[in-house]
Protein backbone atom coordinates (compact mmCIF):
# COMPACT_ATOMS: atom_id res chain seq x y z
CA UNK A 1 0.00 0.00 0.00
CA UNK A 2 1.30 3.43 -0.97
CA UNK A 3 0.04 6.72 0.40
CA UNK A 4 0.75 9.94 -1.46
CA UNK A 5 0.43 13.48 -0.16
CA UNK A 6 0.75 16.56 -2.36
CA UNK A 7 1.71 20.01 -1.12
CA UNK A 8 2.81 23.34 -2.53
CA UNK A 9 -0.29 24.48 -4.36
CA UNK A 10 -1.65 27.98 -4.05
CA UNK A 11 -2.61 31.19 -5.78
CA UNK A 12 -0.07 32.85 -8.05
CA UNK A 13 -0.12 35.53 -10.71
CA UNK A 14 0.48 34.70 -14.35
CA UNK A 15 4.20 34.43 -15.00
CA UNK A 16 4.90 33.27 -11.48
CA UNK A 17 6.25 29.98 -10.17
CA UNK A 18 5.25 27.23 -7.77
CA UNK A 19 6.87 23.97 -6.71
CA UNK A 20 4.66 21.03 -5.93
CA UNK A 21 5.83 18.15 -3.78
CA UNK A 22 4.49 14.62 -3.47
CA UNK A 23 5.61 12.68 -0.42
CA UNK A 24 5.19 8.91 -0.54
CA UNK A 25 4.92 6.32 2.18
CA UNK A 26 6.16 3.42 0.05
CA UNK A 27 9.03 1.40 1.51
CA UNK A 28 10.38 0.82 -1.96
CA UNK A 29 9.69 4.21 -3.49
CA UNK A 30 12.43 3.72 -6.06
CA UNK A 31 10.46 0.89 -7.70
CA UNK A 32 7.53 3.14 -8.60
CA UNK A 33 7.09 5.29 -11.67
CA UNK A 34 5.51 8.59 -10.68
CA UNK A 35 3.47 11.19 -12.47
CA UNK A 36 1.55 14.42 -12.14
CA UNK A 37 -1.94 14.78 -13.53
CA UNK A 38 -4.27 17.75 -13.34
CA UNK A 39 -7.98 18.37 -13.62
CA UNK A 40 -9.48 21.74 -14.39
CA UNK A 41 -13.16 22.50 -13.66
CA UNK A 42 -15.41 20.87 -16.23
CA UNK A 43 -12.54 19.03 -17.88
CA UNK A 44 -11.16 15.52 -17.76
CA UNK A 45 -8.06 14.71 -15.81
CA UNK A 46 -4.95 15.00 -18.00
CA UNK A 47 -1.35 13.87 -17.88
CA UNK A 48 1.12 16.64 -17.05
CA UNK A 49 4.46 14.92 -16.48
CA UNK A 50 5.93 11.57 -15.54
CA UNK A 51 9.25 10.26 -14.28
CA UNK A 52 10.76 6.80 -14.25
CA UNK A 53 11.66 4.98 -11.06
CA UNK A 54 15.33 5.91 -11.41
CA UNK A 55 14.59 9.48 -12.48
CA UNK A 56 16.52 9.10 -15.71
CA UNK A 57 13.48 9.27 -18.01
CA UNK A 58 11.00 12.13 -17.92
CA UNK A 59 7.95 12.97 -20.02
CA UNK A 60 5.87 16.11 -20.40
CA UNK A 61 2.61 17.14 -21.97
CA UNK A 62 3.18 19.53 -24.86
CA UNK A 63 1.33 22.25 -22.99
CA UNK A 64 3.93 22.36 -20.20
CA UNK A 65 7.17 21.54 -22.02
CA UNK A 66 9.83 24.13 -21.34
CA UNK A 67 7.94 25.51 -18.34
CA UNK A 68 7.58 22.59 -15.93
CA UNK A 69 10.32 20.32 -14.59
CA UNK A 70 9.69 17.01 -12.84
CA UNK A 71 12.20 15.45 -10.49
CA UNK A 72 12.41 12.97 -7.65
CA UNK A 73 14.55 12.28 -4.62
CA UNK A 74 14.35 8.57 -3.89
CA UNK A 75 16.19 8.95 -0.58
CA UNK A 76 13.49 11.39 0.59
CA UNK A 77 10.70 9.43 -1.10
CA UNK A 78 9.48 12.63 -2.69
CA UNK A 79 8.64 13.78 -6.19
CA UNK A 80 8.58 17.41 -7.29
CA UNK A 81 7.09 19.54 -10.03
CA UNK A 82 8.72 22.91 -10.58
CA UNK A 83 6.26 25.09 -12.47
CA UNK A 84 7.56 28.30 -14.04
CA UNK A 85 5.92 30.91 -16.23
CA UNK A 86 2.51 29.80 -15.03
CA UNK A 87 -0.51 30.71 -17.13
CA UNK A 88 -4.21 30.95 -16.23
CA UNK A 89 -4.86 27.76 -18.20
CA UNK A 90 -2.63 25.90 -15.74
CA UNK A 91 -5.31 26.41 -13.09
CA UNK A 92 -6.41 22.98 -11.87
CA UNK A 93 -6.22 20.47 -9.08
CA UNK A 94 -2.89 18.70 -9.40
CA UNK A 95 -2.62 15.03 -8.42
CA UNK A 96 0.40 12.84 -8.00
CA UNK A 97 0.16 9.19 -8.93
CA UNK A 98 2.33 6.09 -8.57
CA UNK A 99 2.56 2.64 -10.07
CA UNK A 100 5.08 -0.16 -9.66
CA UNK A 101 6.98 -0.58 -12.89
CA UNK A 102 9.88 -2.49 -14.30
CA UNK A 103 12.76 -0.57 -15.81
CA UNK A 104 12.19 2.94 -17.12
CA UNK A 105 8.58 2.56 -18.23
CA UNK A 106 6.39 5.55 -17.39
CA UNK A 107 2.67 5.29 -18.19
CA UNK A 108 0.88 8.39 -19.43
CA UNK A 109 -2.60 6.87 -19.16
CA UNK A 110 -4.18 7.57 -15.77
CA UNK A 111 -5.80 4.13 -15.70
CA UNK A 112 -2.41 2.50 -15.36
CA UNK A 113 -1.77 4.23 -12.02
CA UNK A 114 -3.12 2.56 -8.90
CA UNK A 115 -2.08 5.02 -6.19
CA UNK A 116 -3.25 8.62 -6.06
CA UNK A 117 -2.89 11.59 -3.76
CA UNK A 118 -5.75 13.84 -2.65
CA UNK A 119 -4.72 16.68 -4.92
CA UNK A 120 -3.56 20.24 -4.41
CA UNK A 121 -5.19 23.31 -5.93
CA UNK A 122 -3.17 25.57 -8.21
CA UNK A 123 -4.81 28.83 -9.24
CA UNK A 124 -3.16 31.22 -11.66
CA UNK A 125 -4.65 34.69 -11.92
CA UNK A 126 -4.34 36.82 -15.04
PDB file of C-alpha atoms in Angstrom:
ATOM      1  CA  UNK A   1       0.000   0.000   0.000  1.00  0.00           C
ATOM      2  CA  UNK A   2       1.296   3.428  -0.971  1.00  0.00           C
ATOM      3  CA  UNK A   3       0.043   6.723   0.400  1.00  0.00           C
ATOM      4  CA  UNK A   4       0.754   9.939  -1.462  1.00  0.00           C
ATOM      5  CA  UNK A   5       0.429  13.481  -0.163  1.00  0.00           C
ATOM      6  CA  UNK A   6       0.749  16.556  -2.356  1.00  0.00           C
ATOM      7  CA  UNK A   7       1.708  20.007  -1.124  1.00  0.00           C
ATOM      8  CA  UNK A   8       2.808  23.336  -2.526  1.00  0.00           C
ATOM      9  CA  UNK A   9      -0.286  24.479  -4.356  1.00  0.00           C
ATOM     10  CA  UNK A  10      -1.648  27.981  -4.047  1.00  0.00           C
ATOM     11  CA  UNK A  11      -2.613  31.195  -5.778  1.00  0.00           C
ATOM     12  CA  UNK A  12      -0.071  32.847  -8.050  1.00  0.00           C
ATOM     13  CA  UNK A  13      -0.119  35.529 -10.711  1.00  0.00           C
ATOM     14  CA  UNK A  14       0.480  34.700 -14.352  1.00  0.00           C
ATOM     15  CA  UNK A  15       4.199  34.429 -15.003  1.00  0.00           C
ATOM     16  CA  UNK A  16       4.899  33.270 -11.478  1.00  0.00           C
ATOM     17  CA  UNK A  17       6.248  29.976 -10.168  1.00  0.00           C
ATOM     18  CA  UNK A  18       5.251  27.226  -7.771  1.00  0.00           C
ATOM     19  CA  UNK A  19       6.869  23.974  -6.707  1.00  0.00           C
ATOM     20  CA  UNK A  20       4.658  21.026  -5.925  1.00  0.00           C
ATOM     21  CA  UNK A  21       5.834  18.151  -3.781  1.00  0.00           C
ATOM     22  CA  UNK A  22       4.492  14.623  -3.473  1.00  0.00           C
ATOM     23  CA  UNK A  23       5.609  12.677  -0.420  1.00  0.00           C
ATOM     24  CA  UNK A  24       5.195   8.907  -0.541  1.00  0.00           C
ATOM     25  CA  UNK A  25       4.921   6.324   2.181  1.00  0.00           C
ATOM     26  CA  UNK A  26       6.162   3.415   0.045  1.00  0.00           C
ATOM     27  CA  UNK A  27       9.025   1.402   1.513  1.00  0.00           C
ATOM     28  CA  UNK A  28      10.382   0.816  -1.961  1.00  0.00           C
ATOM     29  CA  UNK A  29       9.691   4.214  -3.492  1.00  0.00           C
ATOM     30  CA  UNK A  30      12.429   3.722  -6.060  1.00  0.00           C
ATOM     31  CA  UNK A  31      10.464   0.892  -7.704  1.00  0.00           C
ATOM     32  CA  UNK A  32       7.531   3.139  -8.599  1.00  0.00           C
ATOM     33  CA  UNK A  33       7.086   5.285 -11.671  1.00  0.00           C
ATOM     34  CA  UNK A  34       5.512   8.585 -10.684  1.00  0.00           C
ATOM     35  CA  UNK A  35       3.468  11.188 -12.472  1.00  0.00           C
ATOM     36  CA  UNK A  36       1.551  14.417 -12.136  1.00  0.00           C
ATOM     37  CA  UNK A  37      -1.939  14.779 -13.527  1.00  0.00           C
ATOM     38  CA  UNK A  38      -4.269  17.747 -13.343  1.00  0.00           C
ATOM     39  CA  UNK A  39      -7.977  18.368 -13.619  1.00  0.00           C
ATOM     40  CA  UNK A  40      -9.484  21.741 -14.391  1.00  0.00           C
ATOM     41  CA  UNK A  41     -13.160  22.502 -13.659  1.00  0.00           C
ATOM     42  CA  UNK A  42     -15.413  20.865 -16.226  1.00  0.00           C
ATOM     43  CA  UNK A  43     -12.537  19.026 -17.884  1.00  0.00           C
ATOM     44  CA  UNK A  44     -11.158  15.520 -17.760  1.00  0.00           C
ATOM     45  CA  UNK A  45      -8.056  14.710 -15.812  1.00  0.00           C
ATOM     46  CA  UNK A  46      -4.953  15.002 -18.002  1.00  0.00           C
ATOM     47  CA  UNK A  47      -1.353  13.867 -17.876  1.00  0.00           C
ATOM     48  CA  UNK A  48       1.120  16.635 -17.050  1.00  0.00           C
ATOM     49  CA  UNK A  49       4.457  14.924 -16.476  1.00  0.00           C
ATOM     50  CA  UNK A  50       5.933  11.573 -15.536  1.00  0.00           C
ATOM     51  CA  UNK A  51       9.250  10.255 -14.277  1.00  0.00           C
ATOM     52  CA  UNK A  52      10.763   6.796 -14.245  1.00  0.00           C
ATOM     53  CA  UNK A  53      11.662   4.979 -11.059  1.00  0.00           C
ATOM     54  CA  UNK A  54      15.331   5.914 -11.414  1.00  0.00           C
ATOM     55  CA  UNK A  55      14.586   9.480 -12.483  1.00  0.00           C
ATOM     56  CA  UNK A  56      16.524   9.101 -15.715  1.00  0.00           C
ATOM     57  CA  UNK A  57      13.475   9.268 -18.006  1.00  0.00           C
ATOM     58  CA  UNK A  58      11.002  12.133 -17.920  1.00  0.00           C
ATOM     59  CA  UNK A  59       7.953  12.973 -20.022  1.00  0.00           C
ATOM     60  CA  UNK A  60       5.874  16.114 -20.405  1.00  0.00           C
ATOM     61  CA  UNK A  61       2.614  17.135 -21.973  1.00  0.00           C
ATOM     62  CA  UNK A  62       3.181  19.525 -24.863  1.00  0.00           C
ATOM     63  CA  UNK A  63       1.334  22.252 -22.992  1.00  0.00           C
ATOM     64  CA  UNK A  64       3.933  22.364 -20.196  1.00  0.00           C
ATOM     65  CA  UNK A  65       7.166  21.544 -22.020  1.00  0.00           C
ATOM     66  CA  UNK A  66       9.826  24.133 -21.338  1.00  0.00           C
ATOM     67  CA  UNK A  67       7.937  25.514 -18.339  1.00  0.00           C
ATOM     68  CA  UNK A  68       7.584  22.587 -15.929  1.00  0.00           C
ATOM     69  CA  UNK A  69      10.322  20.317 -14.586  1.00  0.00           C
ATOM     70  CA  UNK A  70       9.686  17.010 -12.841  1.00  0.00           C
ATOM     71  CA  UNK A  71      12.201  15.452 -10.495  1.00  0.00           C
ATOM     72  CA  UNK A  72      12.408  12.972  -7.650  1.00  0.00           C
ATOM     73  CA  UNK A  73      14.552  12.278  -4.620  1.00  0.00           C
ATOM     74  CA  UNK A  74      14.355   8.571  -3.886  1.00  0.00           C
ATOM     75  CA  UNK A  75      16.190   8.952  -0.579  1.00  0.00           C
ATOM     76  CA  UNK A  76      13.489  11.393   0.589  1.00  0.00           C
ATOM     77  CA  UNK A  77      10.696   9.429  -1.104  1.00  0.00           C
ATOM     78  CA  UNK A  78       9.484  12.634  -2.691  1.00  0.00           C
ATOM     79  CA  UNK A  79       8.637  13.785  -6.192  1.00  0.00           C
ATOM     80  CA  UNK A  80       8.578  17.412  -7.293  1.00  0.00           C
ATOM     81  CA  UNK A  81       7.092  19.536 -10.030  1.00  0.00           C
ATOM     82  CA  UNK A  82       8.717  22.913 -10.581  1.00  0.00           C
ATOM     83  CA  UNK A  83       6.260  25.089 -12.467  1.00  0.00           C
ATOM     84  CA  UNK A  84       7.555  28.303 -14.038  1.00  0.00           C
ATOM     85  CA  UNK A  85       5.916  30.910 -16.225  1.00  0.00           C
ATOM     86  CA  UNK A  86       2.508  29.803 -15.031  1.00  0.00           C
ATOM     87  CA  UNK A  87      -0.513  30.707 -17.131  1.00  0.00           C
ATOM     88  CA  UNK A  88      -4.206  30.946 -16.226  1.00  0.00           C
ATOM     89  CA  UNK A  89      -4.859  27.760 -18.200  1.00  0.00           C
ATOM     90  CA  UNK A  90      -2.631  25.895 -15.737  1.00  0.00           C
ATOM     91  CA  UNK A  91      -5.313  26.411 -13.087  1.00  0.00           C
ATOM     92  CA  UNK A  92      -6.406  22.982 -11.873  1.00  0.00           C
ATOM     93  CA  UNK A  93      -6.224  20.472  -9.077  1.00  0.00           C
ATOM     94  CA  UNK A  94      -2.893  18.696  -9.404  1.00  0.00           C
ATOM     95  CA  UNK A  95      -2.619  15.029  -8.418  1.00  0.00           C
ATOM     96  CA  UNK A  96       0.398  12.841  -8.000  1.00  0.00           C
ATOM     97  CA  UNK A  97       0.162   9.191  -8.929  1.00  0.00           C
ATOM     98  CA  UNK A  98       2.327   6.092  -8.572  1.00  0.00           C
ATOM     99  CA  UNK A  99       2.560   2.637 -10.067  1.00  0.00           C
ATOM    100  CA  UNK A 100       5.080  -0.159  -9.661  1.00  0.00           C
ATOM    101  CA  UNK A 101       6.982  -0.579 -12.890  1.00  0.00           C
ATOM    102  CA  UNK A 102       9.880  -2.494 -14.303  1.00  0.00           C
ATOM    103  CA  UNK A 103      12.758  -0.568 -15.807  1.00  0.00           C
ATOM    104  CA  UNK A 104      12.187   2.941 -17.124  1.00  0.00           C
ATOM    105  CA  UNK A 105       8.581   2.558 -18.230  1.00  0.00           C
ATOM    106  CA  UNK A 106       6.386   5.547 -17.385  1.00  0.00           C
ATOM    107  CA  UNK A 107       2.672   5.286 -18.186  1.00  0.00           C
ATOM    108  CA  UNK A 108       0.882   8.390 -19.433  1.00  0.00           C
ATOM    109  CA  UNK A 109      -2.602   6.869 -19.156  1.00  0.00           C
ATOM    110  CA  UNK A 110      -4.183   7.572 -15.766  1.00  0.00           C
ATOM    111  CA  UNK A 111      -5.804   4.135 -15.704  1.00  0.00           C
ATOM    112  CA  UNK A 112      -2.409   2.498 -15.357  1.00  0.00           C
ATOM    113  CA  UNK A 113      -1.772   4.226 -12.020  1.00  0.00           C
ATOM    114  CA  UNK A 114      -3.124   2.558  -8.905  1.00  0.00           C
ATOM    115  CA  UNK A 115      -2.084   5.016  -6.192  1.00  0.00           C
ATOM    116  CA  UNK A 116      -3.246   8.619  -6.055  1.00  0.00           C
ATOM    117  CA  UNK A 117      -2.895  11.588  -3.763  1.00  0.00           C
ATOM    118  CA  UNK A 118      -5.750  13.844  -2.650  1.00  0.00           C
ATOM    119  CA  UNK A 119      -4.724  16.681  -4.924  1.00  0.00           C
ATOM    120  CA  UNK A 120      -3.557  20.245  -4.414  1.00  0.00           C
ATOM    121  CA  UNK A 121      -5.188  23.309  -5.931  1.00  0.00           C
ATOM    122  CA  UNK A 122      -3.166  25.572  -8.215  1.00  0.00           C
ATOM    123  CA  UNK A 123      -4.813  28.829  -9.241  1.00  0.00           C
ATOM    124  CA  UNK A 124      -3.161  31.224 -11.659  1.00  0.00           C
ATOM    125  CA  UNK A 125      -4.654  34.692 -11.920  1.00  0.00           C
ATOM    126  CA  UNK A 126      -4.337  36.818 -15.045  1.00  0.00           C
TER     127      UNK A 126
END
